[in-house]
Each structure stands twice: as C-alpha cells, then as structure tokens.
Amino acid sequence: MIRPTVFSRLILAGLLLAIALPAHAQQGSQRVRVFRVGGVPQAQEVVGLGTVRCAKSLELGFFERGIIKEVRVEEGDHIKKGEILAKLEDDIIMADIAAKQAGIEIARQKMDRLADKMAGKKELWNRRSISEHEYKDAKHQFNQAKIELKQVKAELKGLQARLADMVLKAPVSGTVARRYLEPGEVVGQGENKVIKLVSCSTVLAEASFGEKLYLRIKPGMPVVIRADALPGREFIGKVHSISPEINDKDRTFTVKVKTPNPSLILRPGMFVRASLLKGKKGEPVWIPQSAILAELKGYGSVKVVRDSKVNLLKVKLGRKKDNMVQITEGLEPGHLVLLPQPGAKQ
C-alpha cells in the first residue's frame, strides 16, 4: 500500500508503467514494470500532433547525360553506403577509354624511341661530331613526345571520371523511398532525379504546439513520442529545433523532435503525438529505491530500458525519502528505469 506522501512523490518524479520487452531482453515473463523519469500523468501532459520524417532525405541523380542502362534497387530496399543504385549506358565511353589506352601505349613507345635518339645525339655532340642545333632538336622532339603522353593520360583520366559519374552510388546507408526512372529513359546532366534515399535510423517528428508554449519549449527538452500505428510503444526524443514563425491561421508553431530509431520501426509519414516531459537536462530526479541494484560510496546501479534492450547504468545518489531516492547524476527525464517485480529478488 503506497502512502499518500509516496504517491505524491511518484506523480512529481515520474510515472509507473508496464511495458513488454522481447524474450531475449528479459528472462521469464516478458511483461516488466518500469519507472519513466520525469514523466507526468497523461491528463497533465502537453501534447503536440505531428508527422514522422527521416532525418536524412536525398534525391539522387547522375552527373552525366545518357540513357539509363539499369536500376538495381526497388522501393523499400535497405541500402548500404557505397552500394550501386543505377548505371547509364557506357558502350561509347568504354570505346573511347580503350582508344585512349591504346594511344597512351603508342605515345609511350614514341617517347622511348625519341629518348634513345636524344641520348645518341648527345653522345655525338659531346664528341663534336654533330652541331649543338641537331642535339637540341632531338631533345625538343623528346620533350614534345613527353608532353603528348601526359596529355593523353589526362584525357584518359577525364574519361574514367566521366565513367564513374555514370554509376550512381549511395552516399549514405538508408532505404529507397522512390524510384523515379526506369531503364531506357534519358537523363540530363544533373537534371533528372533517379532515386530518393532516406536514412531513418534517426527520425524527426514535426509536431505542432499552441503559441502559448512558445517560450516554454527549449532545444534539448525531452519528449515522448507515441504513434497511433504502434500502440503501447514509446520513444524518447529531444527537441531539435523550434520554428521561428507562428502560423497566423491556427496559432501554432512547429517543433522538430529528434528521436533515435535504430530498429526502423518509426516510418516516415506516421502520425504521432509528441508529449513534453517535465524537467530539464542536469536537474536532480527521483526514482523508487527498489530500482537501485547496488550502492557504494554514494553511487548505485540501475537498469535502464532503451530500444527494447536493458542496459546497466551507474548513477550518483542524493537524498532519500518515502522509499524514493534522488539521482543527481546519470539519469534524465525520459529514461525508463526497470523495477523489480513484486516479490522478486534483486
């Protein structure tokens, strides 16, 4: 039976919840009790409505004109950085590269031949068997051949760079959101977009709040994200940015909440509710004493649930009162602290 003073402390410090963890994250029953640091009852939460966007969204195209030879990915495919997405027809440029490579060999043979000639002329000139003009003419021919070889090599390098631009690679890891063009279609240099790639390991939830909250919301504030499509799931994020403008039609402003999404379960376009959590970064918070696993010289250990995984976290302990303990370092509003099941041994 929780006494009234303890109950009041629970309401001020956080919210007692029950969540489900995967079997690999928790032995025995998959249903566990957690204490959300800095939480408030839902009736007192300030909730903004919004939509999930991927933190990175890139529309990719070719730097060369040409005809699309192949598109190797489909919408929804997960792509690694550097993976080939599409290619242009390259038969003509490959023929040009082969011709330049042959030209390099011809130019190298010419330069070697003129090098031998120059060496012979130099020996004759040293013996005063030929004029200085004849030696200098042979040296000039060698230097010209050397320049020609250098030019052909530069032209080959340019063709190879163009060939590389005819291969579209993923600049970052992500998911294919759109496939705009198909093989056989013509693309202009830097004009047509071929693939839209999004990286959703971190998402931005764009939520609207009433103008009365404009001065209360600050970057870094913890926020709980809930999606209607994922009942019972909560995601902890932080205020990333705040729009400098207020919509004059509905008197709201947009807040972008940055939220880790390593399992990619939050999908772009999902409708979400963003709930502001009381408390600021660095402020002391209170949790139930039963959550402390070990205590030594003012420090203790707690289990924290993150992304359906249980991690051990070291915390600094403060005052104790009514079966609650103050945490001065190590926990912030939004953390989910694992509590022992009633009657279970720690």
mmCIF file of C-alpha atoms in Angstrom, residues 10-11 28 73 80 118 124 127 131 161 175 197 244 259:
data_model
loop_
_atom_site.group_PDB
_atom_site.id
_atom_site.type_symbol
_atom_site.label_atom_id
_atom_site.label_comp_id
_atom_site.label_asym_id
_atom_site.label_seq_id
_atom_site.Cartn_x
_atom_site.Cartn_y
_atom_site.Cartn_z
ATOM 1 C CA LEU A 10 5.678 9.344 -7.718
ATOM 2 C CA ILE A 11 3.483 11.817 -9.562
ATOM 3 C CA GLY A 28 10.935 -15.132 -17.618
ATOM 4 C CA VAL A 73 17.116 -1.312 -56.395
ATOM 5 C CA LYS A 80 24.485 0.324 -47.570
ATOM 6 C CA MET A 118 68.298 12.114 -77.892
ATOM 7 C CA LEU A 124 77.726 12.614 -80.842
ATOM 8 C CA ARG A 127 82.344 14.208 -79.451
ATOM 9 C CA SER A 131 76.186 20.537 -84.198
ATOM 10 C CA ALA A 161 35.978 10.215 -64.171
ATOM 11 C CA THR A 175 16.149 2.983 -47.548
ATOM 12 C CA LEU A 197 17.079 7.663 -50.498
ATOM 13 C CA PRO A 244 10.783 30.957 -35.544
ATOM 14 C CA THR A 259 14.438 10.558 -31.926
#
